[in-house]
GROMACS .gro file of C-alpha atoms in nm:
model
  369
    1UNK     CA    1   6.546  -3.104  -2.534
    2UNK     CA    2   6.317  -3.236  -2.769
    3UNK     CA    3   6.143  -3.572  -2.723
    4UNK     CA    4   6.252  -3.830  -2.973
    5UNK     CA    5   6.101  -4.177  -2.791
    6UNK     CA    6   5.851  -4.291  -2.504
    7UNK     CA    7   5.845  -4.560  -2.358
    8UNK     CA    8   5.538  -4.754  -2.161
    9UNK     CA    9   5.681  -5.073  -2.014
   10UNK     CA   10   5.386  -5.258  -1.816
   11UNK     CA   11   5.502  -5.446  -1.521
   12UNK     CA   12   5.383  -5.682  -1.274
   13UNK     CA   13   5.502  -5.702  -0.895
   14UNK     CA   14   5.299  -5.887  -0.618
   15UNK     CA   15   5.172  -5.692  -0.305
   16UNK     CA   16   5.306  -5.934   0.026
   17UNK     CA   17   4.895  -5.955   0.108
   18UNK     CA   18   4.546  -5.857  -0.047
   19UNK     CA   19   4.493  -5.500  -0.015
   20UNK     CA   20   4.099  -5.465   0.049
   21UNK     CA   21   3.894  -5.165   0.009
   22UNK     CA   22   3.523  -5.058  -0.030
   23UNK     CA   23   3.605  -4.983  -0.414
   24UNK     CA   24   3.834  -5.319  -0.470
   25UNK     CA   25   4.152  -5.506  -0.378
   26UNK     CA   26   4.438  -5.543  -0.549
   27UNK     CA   27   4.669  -5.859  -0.564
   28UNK     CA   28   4.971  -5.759  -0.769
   29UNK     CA   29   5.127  -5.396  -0.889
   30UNK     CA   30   5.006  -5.426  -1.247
   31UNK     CA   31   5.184  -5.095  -1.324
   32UNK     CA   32   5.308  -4.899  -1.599
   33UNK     CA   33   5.699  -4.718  -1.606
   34UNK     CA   34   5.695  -4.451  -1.861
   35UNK     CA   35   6.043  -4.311  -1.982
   36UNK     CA   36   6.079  -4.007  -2.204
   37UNK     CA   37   6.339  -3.959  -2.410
   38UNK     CA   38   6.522  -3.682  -2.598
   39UNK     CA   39   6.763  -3.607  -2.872
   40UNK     CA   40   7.031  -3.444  -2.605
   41UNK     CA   41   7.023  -3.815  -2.426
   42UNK     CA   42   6.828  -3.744  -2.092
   43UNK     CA   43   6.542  -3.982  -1.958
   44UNK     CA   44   6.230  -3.882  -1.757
   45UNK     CA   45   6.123  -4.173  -1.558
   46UNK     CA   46   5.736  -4.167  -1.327
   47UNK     CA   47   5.500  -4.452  -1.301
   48UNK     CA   48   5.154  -4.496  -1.429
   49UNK     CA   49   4.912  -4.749  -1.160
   50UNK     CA   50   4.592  -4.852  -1.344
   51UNK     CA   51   4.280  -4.836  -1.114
   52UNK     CA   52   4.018  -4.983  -1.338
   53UNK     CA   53   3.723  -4.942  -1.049
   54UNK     CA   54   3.817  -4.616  -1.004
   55UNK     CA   55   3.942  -4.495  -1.313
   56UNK     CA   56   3.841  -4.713  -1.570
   57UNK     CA   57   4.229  -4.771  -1.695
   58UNK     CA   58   4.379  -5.079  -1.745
   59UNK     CA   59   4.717  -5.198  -1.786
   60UNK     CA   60   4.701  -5.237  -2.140
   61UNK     CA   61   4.459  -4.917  -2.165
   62UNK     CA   62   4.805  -4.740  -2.091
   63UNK     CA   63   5.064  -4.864  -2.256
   64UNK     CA   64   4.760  -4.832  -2.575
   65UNK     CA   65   4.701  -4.480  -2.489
   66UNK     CA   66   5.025  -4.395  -2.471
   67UNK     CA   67   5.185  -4.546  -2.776
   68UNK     CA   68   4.907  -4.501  -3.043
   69UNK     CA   69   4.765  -4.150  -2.898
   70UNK     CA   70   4.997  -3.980  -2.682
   71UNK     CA   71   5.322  -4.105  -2.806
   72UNK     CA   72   5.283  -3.989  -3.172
   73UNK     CA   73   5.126  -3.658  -3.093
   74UNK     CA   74   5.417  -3.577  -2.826
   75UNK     CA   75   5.730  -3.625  -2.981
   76UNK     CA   76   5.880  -3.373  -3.196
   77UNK     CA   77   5.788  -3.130  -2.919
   78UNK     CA   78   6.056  -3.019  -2.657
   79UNK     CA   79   5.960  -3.107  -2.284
   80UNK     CA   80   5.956  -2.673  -2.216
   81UNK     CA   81   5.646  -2.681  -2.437
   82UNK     CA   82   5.414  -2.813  -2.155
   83UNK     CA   83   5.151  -2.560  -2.241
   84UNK     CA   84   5.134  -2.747  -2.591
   85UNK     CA   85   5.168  -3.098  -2.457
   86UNK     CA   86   4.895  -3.025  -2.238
   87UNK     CA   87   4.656  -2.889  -2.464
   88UNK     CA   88   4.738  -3.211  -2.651
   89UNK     CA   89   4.635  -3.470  -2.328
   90UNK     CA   90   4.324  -3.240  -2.270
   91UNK     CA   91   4.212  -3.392  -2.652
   92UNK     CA   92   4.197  -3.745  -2.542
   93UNK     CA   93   3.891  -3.817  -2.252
   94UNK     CA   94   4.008  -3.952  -1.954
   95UNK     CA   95   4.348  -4.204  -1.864
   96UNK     CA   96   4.436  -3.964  -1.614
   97UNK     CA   97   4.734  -4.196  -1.469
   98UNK     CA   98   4.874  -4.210  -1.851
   99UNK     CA   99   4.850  -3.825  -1.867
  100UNK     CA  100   4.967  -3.750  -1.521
  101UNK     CA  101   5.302  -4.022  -1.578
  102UNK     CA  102   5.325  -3.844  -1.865
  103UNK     CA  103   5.365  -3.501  -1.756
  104UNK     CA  104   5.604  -3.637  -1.445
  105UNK     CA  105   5.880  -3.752  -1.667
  106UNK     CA  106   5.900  -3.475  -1.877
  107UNK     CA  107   5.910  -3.250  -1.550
  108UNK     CA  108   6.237  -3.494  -1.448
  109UNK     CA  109   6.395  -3.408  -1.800
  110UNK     CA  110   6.372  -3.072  -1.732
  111UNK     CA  111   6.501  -3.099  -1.396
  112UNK     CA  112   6.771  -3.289  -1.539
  113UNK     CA  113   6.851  -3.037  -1.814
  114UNK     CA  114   6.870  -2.755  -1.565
  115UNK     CA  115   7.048  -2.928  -1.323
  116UNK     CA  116   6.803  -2.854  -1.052
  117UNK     CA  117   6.588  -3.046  -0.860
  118UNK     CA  118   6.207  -3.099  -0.972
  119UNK     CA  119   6.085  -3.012  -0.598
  120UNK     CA  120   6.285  -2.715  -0.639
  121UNK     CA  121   6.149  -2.606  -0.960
  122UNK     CA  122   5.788  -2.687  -0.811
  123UNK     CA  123   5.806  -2.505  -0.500
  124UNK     CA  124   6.142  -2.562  -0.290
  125UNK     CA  125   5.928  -2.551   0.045
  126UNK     CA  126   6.098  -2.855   0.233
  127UNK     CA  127   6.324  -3.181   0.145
  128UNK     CA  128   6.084  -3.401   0.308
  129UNK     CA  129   5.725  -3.530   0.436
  130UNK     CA  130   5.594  -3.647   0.758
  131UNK     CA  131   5.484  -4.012   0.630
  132UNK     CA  132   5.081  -4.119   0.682
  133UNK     CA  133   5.037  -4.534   0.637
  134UNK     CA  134   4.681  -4.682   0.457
  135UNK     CA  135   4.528  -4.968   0.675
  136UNK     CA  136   4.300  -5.220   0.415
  137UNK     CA  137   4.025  -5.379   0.551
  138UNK     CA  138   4.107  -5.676   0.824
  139UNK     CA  139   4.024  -5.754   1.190
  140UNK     CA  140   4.094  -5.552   1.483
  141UNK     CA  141   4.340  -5.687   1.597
  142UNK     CA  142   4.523  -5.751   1.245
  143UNK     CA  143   4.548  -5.358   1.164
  144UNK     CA  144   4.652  -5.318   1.526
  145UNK     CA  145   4.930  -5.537   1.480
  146UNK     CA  146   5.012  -5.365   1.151
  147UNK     CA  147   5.027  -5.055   1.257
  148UNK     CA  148   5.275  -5.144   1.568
  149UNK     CA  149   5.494  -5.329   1.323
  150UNK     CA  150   5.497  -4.999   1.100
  151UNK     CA  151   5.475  -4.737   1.450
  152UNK     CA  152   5.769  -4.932   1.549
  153UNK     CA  153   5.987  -5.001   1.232
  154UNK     CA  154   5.955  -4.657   1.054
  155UNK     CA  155   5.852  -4.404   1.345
  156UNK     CA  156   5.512  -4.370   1.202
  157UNK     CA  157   5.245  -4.203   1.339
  158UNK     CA  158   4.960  -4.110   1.132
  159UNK     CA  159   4.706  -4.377   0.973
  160UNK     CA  160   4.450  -4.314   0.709
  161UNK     CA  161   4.228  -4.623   0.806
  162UNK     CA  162   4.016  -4.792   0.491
  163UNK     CA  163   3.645  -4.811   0.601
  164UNK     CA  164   3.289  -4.892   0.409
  165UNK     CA  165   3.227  -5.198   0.508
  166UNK     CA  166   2.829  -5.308   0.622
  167UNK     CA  167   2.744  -5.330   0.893
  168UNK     CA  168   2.918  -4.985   0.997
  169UNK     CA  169   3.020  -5.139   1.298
  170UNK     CA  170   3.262  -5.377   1.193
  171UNK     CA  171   3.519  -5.011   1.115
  172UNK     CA  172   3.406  -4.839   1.407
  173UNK     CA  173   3.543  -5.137   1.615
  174UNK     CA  174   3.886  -5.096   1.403
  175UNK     CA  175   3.960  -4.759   1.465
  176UNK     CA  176   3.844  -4.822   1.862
  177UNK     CA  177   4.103  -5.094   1.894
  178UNK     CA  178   4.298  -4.853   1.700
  179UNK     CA  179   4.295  -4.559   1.929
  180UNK     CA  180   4.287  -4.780   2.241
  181UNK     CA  181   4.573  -4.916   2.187
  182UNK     CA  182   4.801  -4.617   2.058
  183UNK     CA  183   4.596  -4.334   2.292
  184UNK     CA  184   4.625  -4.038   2.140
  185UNK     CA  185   5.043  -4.113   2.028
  186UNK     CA  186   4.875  -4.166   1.660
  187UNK     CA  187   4.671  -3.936   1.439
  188UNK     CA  188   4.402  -4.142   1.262
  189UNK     CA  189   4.169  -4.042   0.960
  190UNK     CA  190   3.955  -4.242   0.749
  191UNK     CA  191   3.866  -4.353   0.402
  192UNK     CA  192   3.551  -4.485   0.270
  193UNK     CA  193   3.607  -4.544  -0.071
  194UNK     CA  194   3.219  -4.438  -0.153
  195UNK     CA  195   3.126  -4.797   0.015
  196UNK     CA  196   2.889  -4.627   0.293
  197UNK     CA  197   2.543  -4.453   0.245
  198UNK     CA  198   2.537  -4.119   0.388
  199UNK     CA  199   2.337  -4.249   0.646
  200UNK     CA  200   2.555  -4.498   0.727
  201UNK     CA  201   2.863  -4.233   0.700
  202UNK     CA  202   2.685  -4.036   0.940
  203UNK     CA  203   2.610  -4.370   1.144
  204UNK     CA  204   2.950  -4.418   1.157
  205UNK     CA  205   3.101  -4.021   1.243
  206UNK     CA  206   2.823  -4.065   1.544
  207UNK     CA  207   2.974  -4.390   1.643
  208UNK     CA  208   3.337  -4.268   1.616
  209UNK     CA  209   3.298  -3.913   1.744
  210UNK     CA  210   3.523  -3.960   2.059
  211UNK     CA  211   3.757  -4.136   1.864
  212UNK     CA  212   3.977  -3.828   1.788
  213UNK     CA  213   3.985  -3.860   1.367
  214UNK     CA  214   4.095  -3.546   1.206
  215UNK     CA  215   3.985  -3.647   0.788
  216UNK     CA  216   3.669  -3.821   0.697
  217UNK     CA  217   3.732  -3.919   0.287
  218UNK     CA  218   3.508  -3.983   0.051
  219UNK     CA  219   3.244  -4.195   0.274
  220UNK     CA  220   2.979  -4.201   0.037
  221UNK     CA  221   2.912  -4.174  -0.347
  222UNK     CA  222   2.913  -3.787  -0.485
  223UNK     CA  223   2.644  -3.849  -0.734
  224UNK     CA  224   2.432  -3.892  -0.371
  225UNK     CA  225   2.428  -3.513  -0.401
  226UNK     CA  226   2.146  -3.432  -0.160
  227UNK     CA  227   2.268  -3.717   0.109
  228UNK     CA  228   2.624  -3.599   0.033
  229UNK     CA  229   2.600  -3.256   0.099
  230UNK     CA  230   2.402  -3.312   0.408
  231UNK     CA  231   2.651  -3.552   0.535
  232UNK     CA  232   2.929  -3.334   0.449
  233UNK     CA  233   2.723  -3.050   0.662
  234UNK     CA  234   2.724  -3.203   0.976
  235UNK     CA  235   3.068  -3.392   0.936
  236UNK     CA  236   3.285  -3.273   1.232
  237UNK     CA  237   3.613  -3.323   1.074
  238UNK     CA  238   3.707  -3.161   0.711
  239UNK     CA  239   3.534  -3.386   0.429
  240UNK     CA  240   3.806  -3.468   0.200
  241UNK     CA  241   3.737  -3.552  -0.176
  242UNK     CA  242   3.981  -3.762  -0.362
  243UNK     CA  243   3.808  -3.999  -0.663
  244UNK     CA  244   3.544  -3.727  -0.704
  245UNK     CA  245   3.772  -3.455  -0.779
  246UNK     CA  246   3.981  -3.555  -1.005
  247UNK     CA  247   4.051  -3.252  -1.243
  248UNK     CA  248   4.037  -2.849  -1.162
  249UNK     CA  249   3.649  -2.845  -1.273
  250UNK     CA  250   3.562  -3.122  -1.055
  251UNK     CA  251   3.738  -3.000  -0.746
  252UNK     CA  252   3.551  -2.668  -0.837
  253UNK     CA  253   3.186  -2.806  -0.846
  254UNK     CA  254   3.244  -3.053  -0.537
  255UNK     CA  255   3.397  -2.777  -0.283
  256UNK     CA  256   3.138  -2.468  -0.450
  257UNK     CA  257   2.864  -2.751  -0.405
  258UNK     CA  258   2.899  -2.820  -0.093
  259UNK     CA  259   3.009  -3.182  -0.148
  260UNK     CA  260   3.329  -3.161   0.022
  261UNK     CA  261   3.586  -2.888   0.224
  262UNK     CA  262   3.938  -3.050   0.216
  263UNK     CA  263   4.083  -3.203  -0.118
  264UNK     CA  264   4.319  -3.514  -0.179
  265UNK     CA  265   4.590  -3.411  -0.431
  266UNK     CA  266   4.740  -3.758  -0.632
  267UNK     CA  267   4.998  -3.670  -0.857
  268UNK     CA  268   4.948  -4.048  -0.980
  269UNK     CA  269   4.641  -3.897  -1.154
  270UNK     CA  270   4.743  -3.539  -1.183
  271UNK     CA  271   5.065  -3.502  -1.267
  272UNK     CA  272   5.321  -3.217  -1.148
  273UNK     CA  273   5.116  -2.941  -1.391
  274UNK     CA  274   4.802  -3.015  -1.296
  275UNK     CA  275   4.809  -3.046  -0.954
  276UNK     CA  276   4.953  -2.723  -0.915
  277UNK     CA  277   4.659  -2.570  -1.015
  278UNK     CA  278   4.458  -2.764  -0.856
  279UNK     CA  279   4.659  -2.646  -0.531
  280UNK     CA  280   4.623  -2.340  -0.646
  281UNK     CA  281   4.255  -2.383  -0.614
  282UNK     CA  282   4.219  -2.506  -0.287
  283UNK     CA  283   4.468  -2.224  -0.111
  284UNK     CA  284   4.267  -1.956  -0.275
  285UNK     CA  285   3.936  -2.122  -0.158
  286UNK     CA  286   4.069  -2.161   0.158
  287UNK     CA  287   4.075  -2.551   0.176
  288UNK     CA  288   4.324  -2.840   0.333
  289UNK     CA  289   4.471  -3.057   0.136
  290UNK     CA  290   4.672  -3.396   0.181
  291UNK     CA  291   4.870  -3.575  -0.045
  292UNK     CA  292   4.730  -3.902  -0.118
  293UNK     CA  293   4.840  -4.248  -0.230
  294UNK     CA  294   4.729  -4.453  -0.534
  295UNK     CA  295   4.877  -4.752  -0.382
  296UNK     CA  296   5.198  -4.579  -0.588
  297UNK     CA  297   5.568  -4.801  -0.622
  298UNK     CA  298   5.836  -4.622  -0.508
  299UNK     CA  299   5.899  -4.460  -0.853
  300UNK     CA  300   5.534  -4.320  -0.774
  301UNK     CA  301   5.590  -4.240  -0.463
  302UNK     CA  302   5.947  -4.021  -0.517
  303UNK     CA  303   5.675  -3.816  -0.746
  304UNK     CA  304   5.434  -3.773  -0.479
  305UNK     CA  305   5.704  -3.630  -0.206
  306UNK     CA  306   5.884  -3.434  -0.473
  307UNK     CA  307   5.544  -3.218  -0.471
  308UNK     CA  308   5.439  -3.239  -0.149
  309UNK     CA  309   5.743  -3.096  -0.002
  310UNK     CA  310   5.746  -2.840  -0.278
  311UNK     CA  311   5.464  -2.622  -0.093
  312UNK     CA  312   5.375  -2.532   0.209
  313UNK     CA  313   5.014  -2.676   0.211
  314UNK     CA  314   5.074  -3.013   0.072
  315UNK     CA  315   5.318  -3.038   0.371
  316UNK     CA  316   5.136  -2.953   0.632
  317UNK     CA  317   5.011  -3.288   0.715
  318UNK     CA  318   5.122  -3.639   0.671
  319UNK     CA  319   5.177  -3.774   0.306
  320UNK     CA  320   5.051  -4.074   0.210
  321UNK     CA  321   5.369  -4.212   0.110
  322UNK     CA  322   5.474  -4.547   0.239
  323UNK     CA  323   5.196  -4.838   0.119
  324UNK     CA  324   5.482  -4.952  -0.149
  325UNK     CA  325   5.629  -5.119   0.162
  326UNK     CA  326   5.289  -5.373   0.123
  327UNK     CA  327   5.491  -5.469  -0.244
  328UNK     CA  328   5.755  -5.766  -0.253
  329UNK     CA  329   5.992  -5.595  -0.422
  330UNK     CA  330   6.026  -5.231  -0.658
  331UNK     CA  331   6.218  -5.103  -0.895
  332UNK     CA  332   6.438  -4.874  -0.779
  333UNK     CA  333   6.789  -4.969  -0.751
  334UNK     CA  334   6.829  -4.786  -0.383
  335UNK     CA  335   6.537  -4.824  -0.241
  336UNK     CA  336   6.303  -4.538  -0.096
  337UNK     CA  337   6.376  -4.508   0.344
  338UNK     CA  338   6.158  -4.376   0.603
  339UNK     CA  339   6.330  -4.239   0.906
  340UNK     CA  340   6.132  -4.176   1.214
  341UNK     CA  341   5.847  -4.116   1.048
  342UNK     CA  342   5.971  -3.911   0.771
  343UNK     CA  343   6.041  -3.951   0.325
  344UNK     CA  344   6.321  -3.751   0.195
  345UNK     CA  345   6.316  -3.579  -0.125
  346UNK     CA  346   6.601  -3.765  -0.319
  347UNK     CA  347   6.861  -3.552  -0.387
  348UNK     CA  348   7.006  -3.429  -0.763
  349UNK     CA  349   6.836  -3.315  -1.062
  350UNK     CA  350   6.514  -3.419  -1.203
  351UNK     CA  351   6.336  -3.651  -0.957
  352UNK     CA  352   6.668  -3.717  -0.818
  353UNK     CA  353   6.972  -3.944  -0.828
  354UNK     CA  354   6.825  -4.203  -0.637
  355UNK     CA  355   6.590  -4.215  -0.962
  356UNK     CA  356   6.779  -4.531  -1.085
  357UNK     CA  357   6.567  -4.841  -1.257
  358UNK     CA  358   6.742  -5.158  -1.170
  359UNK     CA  359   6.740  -5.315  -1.507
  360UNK     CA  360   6.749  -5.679  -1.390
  361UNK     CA  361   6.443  -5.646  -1.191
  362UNK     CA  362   6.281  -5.493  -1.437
  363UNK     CA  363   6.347  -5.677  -1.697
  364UNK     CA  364   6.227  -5.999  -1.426
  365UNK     CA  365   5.872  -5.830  -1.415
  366UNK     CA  366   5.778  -5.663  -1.741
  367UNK     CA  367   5.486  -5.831  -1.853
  368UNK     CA  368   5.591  -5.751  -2.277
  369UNK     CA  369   5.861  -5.934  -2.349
   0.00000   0.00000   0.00000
C-alpha cells in the first residue's frame, strides 16, 4: 500500500446564489479533489475547499502545497504510516484543508485495502446523521422561504442561521420570522462568523432570548479575550468555537480559557486523524460538539458524515451536512440524498461505493487543463 502519485485537481463549480456571511461570500466552489494513489492500484479520493478569509488558503495555495511540499515528502511511504505522514504535515505551517484532504484519502485507501468501511474503522457508532441546513445572510422573509423549501423537500429540521450583521437587529428579526413561522417544529442555532462585538453578541442573545436557540458560534473575534470570555460567561446556550479552534492546542487554550464550552469539529480542516483527537479532547473535558460545514461538495461532505456517525458525540446533534445542495452541480456520479431529514453513510469500503468521480464533469470544471 505504498503511495506512488497524488493528485490535486482544482475545480470550479458555481453556487445557484451568493452565499453571504460576516467573514465573506462565496460565488463559485473553487475547490480542490485530491486522489492518492498506490502501487497495489487503489485511489483515496476527499476534497480540499480554500477559505482564504478564514484560512488564508487559496486555490492555487493547495494544489502548490501539495505538489511541491506535501507530494514529494509523502510518497514512498505506505498510507499505514500515518504517524510518519503526520509528523511530516506538522513541518509545514498552516493549509489545514490541504493537510486535512490529505489525511482523508489515505484513510479511504485503507478502508479500501481492508475492505471495511472508513466510518467503521473510525468508530462504527451509526450509518447516518440527522442533517442541520446553514441560512446566509438575506431578508426575513427570503430565509423563511428557504428553509420551507428545504423543511419540506428533505424533512429538515434544524438550521444553523448566519448572523453578524450591524445593526444587530436586522438577525434578530431573521430568526423571529424564523421561529414564528416554524414554532418550535425547528431547532435553530446561530453563527456569527466573528462579525459582532461582544457587546453587540450579548445585544443580540438579550434580544433573542425567547427565541428558543440551542448554539451561539463564534459571535465575536477570540483575540477580544476579555469581551469574549465575558460574553461567553453569561451566554445562555453552549458557546461553540469553530475558526478559533482549529488544531488540538487551540481547542485547548479556548475551552481552558474560558473562550468557549462546545466545539465545532470540520474534518474539511482536520482531517479523519486529527479530529479524533480533537474529539477526544472535548469528551474528556466534558464538552458538546457538532459537526460543522465548510460549505463542503458532496465529496466533502461523504467525509464529514463518515465521522460523525462514527461516534457517539459527533452524532448527537444535527450535522451540518447539506449546504452542497446551494451548488449547481457536484462531482459525484450518484449523488449524495437526504431522506426525512437524514445523510447516510455510503456503503462499501473506504469512503464508500458511492465514492465515484464522474469523469466528464470533472473534466467540464477543472480549472488546469
Amino acid at each position: 500500500m505504498k503511495i506512488t502519485r497524488i493528485e490535486a485537481i482544482p475545480f470550479a463549480i458555481p453556487y445557484a446564489k451568493t452565499l453571504k456571511f460576516a467573514s465573506g461570500e462565496v460565488h463559485t466552489a473553487d475547490h480542490v479533489l485530491i486522489r492518492v494513489h498506490t502501487e497495489d492500484g487503489l485511489v483515496g479520493t476527499a476534497e480540499a475547499p480554500p477559505r482564504p478569509y478564514t484560512y488564508g488558503e487559496t486555490q492555487q495555495s493547495i494544489v502548490t502545497v501539495i505538489d511541491t511540499v506535501f507530494a514529494p515528502q509523502v510518497i514512498g511511504h505506505t498510507v499505514l504510516e500515518r504517524e510518519q505522514i503526520q509528523a511530516i504535515l506538522r513541518r509545514t505551517i498552516g493549509n489545514p484543508t490541504a493537510k486535512a484532504a490529505l489525511d482523508m484519502a489515505i484513510w479511504d485507501v485503507i478502508g479500501q485495502a481492508l475492505d471495511v468501511s472508513v466510518s467503521q474503522l473510525l468508530g462504527g457508532w451509526t450509518d447516518r446523521m440527522r442533517v442541520s441546513h446553514m441560512l446566509g445572510f438575506d431578508t426575513p422573509a427570503q430565509m423563511v422561504t428557504e428553509a420551507q423549501a428545504i423543511h419540506e423537500r428533505y424533512g429538515i429540521a434544524t438550521f444553523k442561521v448566519k448572523v453578524g450583521r450591524r445593526p444587530v437587529t436586522l438577525d434578530v428579526d431573521v430568526v423571529a420570522a424564523l421561529r414564528e413561522h416554524f414554532g418550535e417544529t425547528v431547532e435553530l442555532y446561530i453563527d456569527g462568523n466573528r462579525g459582532w462585538t461582544p457587546s453587540e453578541s450579548a445585544d443580540a442573545l438579550r434580544r433573542m432570548a425567547d427565541l428558543g436557540l440551542t448554539l451561539a458560534e463564534e459571535l465575536c473575534p477570540a483575540d477580544d479575550i476579555l469581551g469574549r470570555r465575558w460574553l461567553v460567561r453569561q451566554c445562555p446556550v453552549p458557546f461553540v468555537a469553530d475558526e478559533s479552534a482549529t488544531n488540538p492546542g487551540e481547542v485547548t487554550r479556548e475551552l481552558l480559557d474560558g473562550n468557549a464550552n462546545a466545539l465545532s469539529i470540520k474534518t474539511a480542516r482536520t482531517g479523519f486523524t486529527v479530529s479524533q483527537r480533537i474529539l477526544g479532547q472535548a469528551e474528556g473535558l466534558g464538552v458538546e460538539v457538532v459537526m460543522g460545514n465548510q460549505i463542503d461538495g458532496q465529496v466533502g461532505t461523504l467525509c464529514s458524515v463518515a465521522f460523525g456517525a462514527a461516534h457517539q458525540s459527533t452524532s448527537r446533534r444535527a450535522g451540518e451536512l447539506s449546504n452542497f445542495l446551494d451548488m449547481t452541480d457536484d462531482l459525484l456520479a450518484e449523488p449524495l440524498q437526504i431522506t426525512d431529514g437524514t445523510l447516510s453513510v455510503r456503503p462499501g469500503p473506504g469512503l464508500g461505493l458511492g465514492l465515484q468521480i464522474d469523469e466528464d464533469k470533472l473534466t467540464h470544471y477543472r480549472q488546469d487543463t
